[in-house]
Short mmCIF file of C-alpha atoms in Angstrom, two decimals:
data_model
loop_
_atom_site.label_atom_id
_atom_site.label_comp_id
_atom_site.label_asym_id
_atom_site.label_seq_id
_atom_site.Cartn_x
_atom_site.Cartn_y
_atom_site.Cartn_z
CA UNK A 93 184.70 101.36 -11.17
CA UNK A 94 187.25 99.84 -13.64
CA UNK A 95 187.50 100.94 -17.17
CA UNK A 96 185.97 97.88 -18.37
CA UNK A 97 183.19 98.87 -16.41
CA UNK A 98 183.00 102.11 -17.31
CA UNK A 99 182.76 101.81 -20.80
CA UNK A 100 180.04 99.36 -20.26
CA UNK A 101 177.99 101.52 -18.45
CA UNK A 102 178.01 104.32 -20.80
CA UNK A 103 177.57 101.78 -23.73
CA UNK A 104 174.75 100.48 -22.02
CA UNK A 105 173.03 103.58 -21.32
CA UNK A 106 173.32 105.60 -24.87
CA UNK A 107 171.92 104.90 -27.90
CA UNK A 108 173.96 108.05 -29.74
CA UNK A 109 177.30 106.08 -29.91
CA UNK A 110 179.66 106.83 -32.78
CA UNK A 111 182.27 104.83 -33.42
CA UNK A 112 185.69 106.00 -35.21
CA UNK A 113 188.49 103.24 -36.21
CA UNK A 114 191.96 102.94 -37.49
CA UNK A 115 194.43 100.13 -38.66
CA UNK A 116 194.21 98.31 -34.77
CA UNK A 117 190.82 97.02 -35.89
CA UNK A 118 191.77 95.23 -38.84
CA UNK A 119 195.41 93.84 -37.64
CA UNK A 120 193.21 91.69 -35.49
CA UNK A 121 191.58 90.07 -38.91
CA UNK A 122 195.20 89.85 -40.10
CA UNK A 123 195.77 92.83 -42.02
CA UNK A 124 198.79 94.31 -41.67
CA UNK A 125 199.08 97.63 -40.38
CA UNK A 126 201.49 99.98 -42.11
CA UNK A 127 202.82 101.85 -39.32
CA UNK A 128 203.29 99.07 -36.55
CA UNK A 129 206.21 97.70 -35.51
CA UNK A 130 205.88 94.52 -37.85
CA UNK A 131 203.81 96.47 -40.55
CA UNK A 132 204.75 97.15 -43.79
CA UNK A 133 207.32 99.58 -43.13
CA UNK A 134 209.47 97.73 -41.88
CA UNK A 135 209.74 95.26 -45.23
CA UNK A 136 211.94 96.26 -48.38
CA UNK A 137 210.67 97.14 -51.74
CA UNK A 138 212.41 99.65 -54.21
CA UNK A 139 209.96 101.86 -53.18
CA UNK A 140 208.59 102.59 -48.87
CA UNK A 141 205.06 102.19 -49.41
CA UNK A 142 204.06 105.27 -48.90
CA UNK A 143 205.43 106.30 -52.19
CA UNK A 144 204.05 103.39 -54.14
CA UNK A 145 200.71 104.52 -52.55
CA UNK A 146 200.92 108.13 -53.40
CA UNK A 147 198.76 109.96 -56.66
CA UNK A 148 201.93 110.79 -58.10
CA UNK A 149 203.17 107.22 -58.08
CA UNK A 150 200.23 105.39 -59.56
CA UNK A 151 200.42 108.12 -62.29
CA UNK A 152 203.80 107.38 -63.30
CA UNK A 153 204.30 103.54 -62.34
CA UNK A 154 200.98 102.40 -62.99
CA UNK A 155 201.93 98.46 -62.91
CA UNK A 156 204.03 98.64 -60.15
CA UNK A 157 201.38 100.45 -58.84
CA UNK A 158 199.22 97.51 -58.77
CA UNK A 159 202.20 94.55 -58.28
CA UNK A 160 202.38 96.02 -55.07
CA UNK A 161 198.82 96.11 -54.71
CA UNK A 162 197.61 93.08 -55.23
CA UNK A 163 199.98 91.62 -53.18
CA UNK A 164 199.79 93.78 -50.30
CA UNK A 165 196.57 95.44 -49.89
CA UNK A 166 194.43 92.79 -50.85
CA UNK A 167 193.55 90.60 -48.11
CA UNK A 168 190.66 89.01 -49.51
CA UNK A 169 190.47 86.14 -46.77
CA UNK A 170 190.30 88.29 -43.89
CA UNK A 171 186.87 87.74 -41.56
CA UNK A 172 185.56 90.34 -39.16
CA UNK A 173 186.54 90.28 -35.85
CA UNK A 174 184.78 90.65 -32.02
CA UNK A 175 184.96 94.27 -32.44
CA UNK A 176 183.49 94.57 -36.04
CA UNK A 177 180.81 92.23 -34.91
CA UNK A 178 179.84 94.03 -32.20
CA UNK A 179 179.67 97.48 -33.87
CA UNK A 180 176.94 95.68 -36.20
CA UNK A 181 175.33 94.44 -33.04
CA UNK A 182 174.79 97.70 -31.18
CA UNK A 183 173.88 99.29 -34.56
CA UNK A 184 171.25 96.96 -35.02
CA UNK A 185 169.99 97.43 -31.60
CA UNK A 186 169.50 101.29 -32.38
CA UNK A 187 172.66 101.89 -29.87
CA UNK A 188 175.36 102.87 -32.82
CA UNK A 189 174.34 105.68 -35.11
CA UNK A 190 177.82 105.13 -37.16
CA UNK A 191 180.81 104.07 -37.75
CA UNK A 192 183.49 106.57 -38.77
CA UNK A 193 186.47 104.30 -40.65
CA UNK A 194 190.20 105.08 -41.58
CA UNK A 195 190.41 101.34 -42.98
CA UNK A 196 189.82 100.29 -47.17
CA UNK A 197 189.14 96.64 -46.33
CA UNK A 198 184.93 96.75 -45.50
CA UNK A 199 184.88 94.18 -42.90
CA UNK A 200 182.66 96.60 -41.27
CA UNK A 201 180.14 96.11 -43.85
CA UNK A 202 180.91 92.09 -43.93
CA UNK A 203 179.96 92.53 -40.29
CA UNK A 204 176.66 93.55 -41.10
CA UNK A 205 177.24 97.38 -40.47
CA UNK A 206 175.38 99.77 -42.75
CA UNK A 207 176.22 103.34 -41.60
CA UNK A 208 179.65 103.19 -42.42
CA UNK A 209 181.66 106.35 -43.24
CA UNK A 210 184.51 105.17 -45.18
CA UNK A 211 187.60 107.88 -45.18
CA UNK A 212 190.19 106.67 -47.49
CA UNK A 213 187.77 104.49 -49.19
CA UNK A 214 187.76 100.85 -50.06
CA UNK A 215 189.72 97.98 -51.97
CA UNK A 216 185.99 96.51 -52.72
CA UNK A 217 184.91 99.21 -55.07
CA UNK A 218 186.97 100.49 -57.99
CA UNK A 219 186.19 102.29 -61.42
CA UNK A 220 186.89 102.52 -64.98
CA UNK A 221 188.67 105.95 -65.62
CA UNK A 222 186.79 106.74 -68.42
CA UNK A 223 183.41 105.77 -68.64
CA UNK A 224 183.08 105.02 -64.82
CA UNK A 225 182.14 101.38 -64.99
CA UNK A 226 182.47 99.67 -61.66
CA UNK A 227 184.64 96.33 -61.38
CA UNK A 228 184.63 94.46 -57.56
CA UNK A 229 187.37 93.80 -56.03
CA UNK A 230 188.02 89.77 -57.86
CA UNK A 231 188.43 91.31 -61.04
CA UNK A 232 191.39 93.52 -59.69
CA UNK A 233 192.83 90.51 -58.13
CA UNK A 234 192.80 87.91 -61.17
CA UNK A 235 193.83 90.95 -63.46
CA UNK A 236 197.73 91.04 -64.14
CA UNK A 237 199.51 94.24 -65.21
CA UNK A 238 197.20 97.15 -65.42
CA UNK A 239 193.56 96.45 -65.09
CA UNK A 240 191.42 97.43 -68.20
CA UNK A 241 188.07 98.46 -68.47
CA UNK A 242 185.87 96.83 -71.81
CA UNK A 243 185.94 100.50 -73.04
CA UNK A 244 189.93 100.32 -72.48
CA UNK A 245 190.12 102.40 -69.84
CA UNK A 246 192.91 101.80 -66.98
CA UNK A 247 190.51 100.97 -63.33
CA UNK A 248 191.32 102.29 -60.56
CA UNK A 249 190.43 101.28 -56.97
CA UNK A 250 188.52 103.93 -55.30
CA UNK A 251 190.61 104.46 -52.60
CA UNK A 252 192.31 107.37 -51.45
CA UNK A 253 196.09 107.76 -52.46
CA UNK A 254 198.42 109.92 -50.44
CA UNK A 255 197.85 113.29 -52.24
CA UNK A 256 194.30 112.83 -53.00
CA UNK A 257 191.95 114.70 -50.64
CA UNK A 258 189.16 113.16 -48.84
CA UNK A 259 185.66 112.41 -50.50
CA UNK A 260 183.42 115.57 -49.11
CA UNK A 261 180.32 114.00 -49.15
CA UNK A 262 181.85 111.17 -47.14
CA UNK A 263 183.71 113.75 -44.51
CA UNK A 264 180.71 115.73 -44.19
CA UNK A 265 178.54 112.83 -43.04
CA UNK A 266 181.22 111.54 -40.85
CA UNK A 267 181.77 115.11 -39.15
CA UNK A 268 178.01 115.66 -38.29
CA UNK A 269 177.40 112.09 -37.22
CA UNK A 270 180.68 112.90 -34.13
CA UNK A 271 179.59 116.62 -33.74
CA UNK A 272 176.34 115.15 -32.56
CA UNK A 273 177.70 111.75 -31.05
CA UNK A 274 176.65 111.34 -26.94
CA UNK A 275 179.33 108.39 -26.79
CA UNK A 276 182.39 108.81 -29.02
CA UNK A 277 185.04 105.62 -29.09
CA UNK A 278 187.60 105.62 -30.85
CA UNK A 279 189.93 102.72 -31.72
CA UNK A 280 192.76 101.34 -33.26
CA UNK A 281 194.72 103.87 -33.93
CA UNK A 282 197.17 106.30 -33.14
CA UNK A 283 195.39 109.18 -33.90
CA UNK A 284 198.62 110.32 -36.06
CA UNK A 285 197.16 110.75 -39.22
CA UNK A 286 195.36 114.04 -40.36
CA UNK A 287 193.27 115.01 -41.82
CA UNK A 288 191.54 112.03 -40.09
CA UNK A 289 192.87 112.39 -36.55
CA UNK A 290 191.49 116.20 -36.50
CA UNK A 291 187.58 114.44 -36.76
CA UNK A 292 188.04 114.30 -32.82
CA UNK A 293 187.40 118.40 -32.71
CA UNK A 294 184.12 117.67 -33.56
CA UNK A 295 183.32 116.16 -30.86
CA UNK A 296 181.23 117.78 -28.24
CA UNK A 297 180.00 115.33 -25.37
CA UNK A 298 181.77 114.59 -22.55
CA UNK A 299 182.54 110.24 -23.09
CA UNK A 300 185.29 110.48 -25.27
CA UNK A 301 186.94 107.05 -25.08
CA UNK A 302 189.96 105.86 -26.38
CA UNK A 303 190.88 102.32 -27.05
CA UNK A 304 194.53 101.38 -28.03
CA UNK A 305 197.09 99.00 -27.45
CA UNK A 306 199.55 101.14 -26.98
CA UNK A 307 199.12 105.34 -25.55
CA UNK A 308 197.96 107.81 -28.71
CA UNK A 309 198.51 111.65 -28.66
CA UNK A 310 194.83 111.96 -27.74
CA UNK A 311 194.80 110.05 -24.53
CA UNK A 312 195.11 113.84 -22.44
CA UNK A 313 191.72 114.68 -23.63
CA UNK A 314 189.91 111.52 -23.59
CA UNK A 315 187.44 110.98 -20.51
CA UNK A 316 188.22 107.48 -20.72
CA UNK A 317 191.79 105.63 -21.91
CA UNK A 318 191.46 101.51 -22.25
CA UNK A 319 193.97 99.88 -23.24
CA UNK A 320 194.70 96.54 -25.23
CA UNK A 321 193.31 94.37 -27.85
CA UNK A 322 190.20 96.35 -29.11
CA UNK A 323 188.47 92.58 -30.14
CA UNK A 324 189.22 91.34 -26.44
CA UNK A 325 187.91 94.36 -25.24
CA UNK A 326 184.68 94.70 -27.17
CA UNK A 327 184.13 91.20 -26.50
CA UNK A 328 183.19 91.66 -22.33
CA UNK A 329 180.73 94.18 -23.53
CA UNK A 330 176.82 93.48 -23.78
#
């Protein structure tokens, strides 16, 4: 049986899959991927991007903070792709019990997904600092310099810097829903990143499936590797 087939089969016959997705999923809307060959590593700022996305930094260099920002992690045209689709489709069809994301862009939830665990949270949502108000994700883009609140507050996006930890309301939902997953597949990404990449220890079936363009530093443990374009490959399933 190929592992097209495979995958299928085990889709096809669950309806306790869990879904957990990195950066791969997204590139294939057109977001760029930080870590990838052509990502955003490789371009120059005065800063690697890691820095300009870290607690410290958005302390200290609040606008540049956001220059980089808006013109970098906003990709407010983007559309969901095969594989977001599908996700929604299987969820609706009382196949998918969640999806488990790394990614801040919510094309999962422009797919029509509703059990989404969002990681490092998400571009769509951000906050007033001091009284909490919540702005979407337009006002952020047409805002210039640092974006104030009507109370005069700085906002910031609720996503997760570098140095920030996790939400643990958000990583205790996302932890149960894989502890008790019957079909785990995971996606789009490398599985280099922790705390993220450790979710996998909570898995305890036996249809642990990786799918990646290129080989991750899971693919030993998996019970099933596929590899190549995670949309193409979603697409030739039911």
């Amino acid at each position: 049986m190929g592992q097209i087939e495979q995958l299928r089969q085990w889709v096809n016959e669950s309806d306790n899959i869990v879904f957990f997705g990195g950066a791969g999923v997204s590139t294939e809307s057109g977001i760029p991927d930080f870590r990838s060959v052509d990502g955003l590593y490789n371009q120059q700022y005065d800063y690697p991007p890691e820095t300009i996305l870290s607690h410290t930094f958005y302390r200290r260099n609040t606008e540049e903070f956001y220059r980089f920002y808006r013109n970098k992690m906003l990709c407010l045209d983007a559309k969901p792709n095969a594989a977001h689709l599908k996700l929604a489709e299987w969820e609706q069809k009382g196949k998918l019990k969640a999806v488990v994301t790394q990614n801040i862009d919510g094309l999962h939830q422009a797919a029509g997904s509703k059990k989404v665990y969002e990681l490092h949270g998400s571009v769509l949502r951000n906050f007033c600092e001091s009284c909490h108000k919540f702005y979407d994700v337009n006002y952020i883009a047409d805002s210039e310099g640092i974006p104030k609140c009507n109370c005069g507050g700085d906002i910031k996006p609720d996503v997760v810097l570098y140095e920030e930890g996790l939400d643990q309301n958000t990583l205790t939902g996302a932890i149960r829903a894989i502890s008790e997953a019957d079909v785990l597949i995971v996606g789009g990404t490398s599985l280099a990143v922790y705390p993220a990449a450790g979710l996998l220890d909570y898995y305890n079936g036996n249809k642990l499936v990786l799918v990646n363009k290129t080989p991750t530093a899971r693919d030993g443990i998996a019970d099933l590797v596929v590899q190549g374009s995670i949309g193409e490959i979603f697409s030739q399933l039911d």
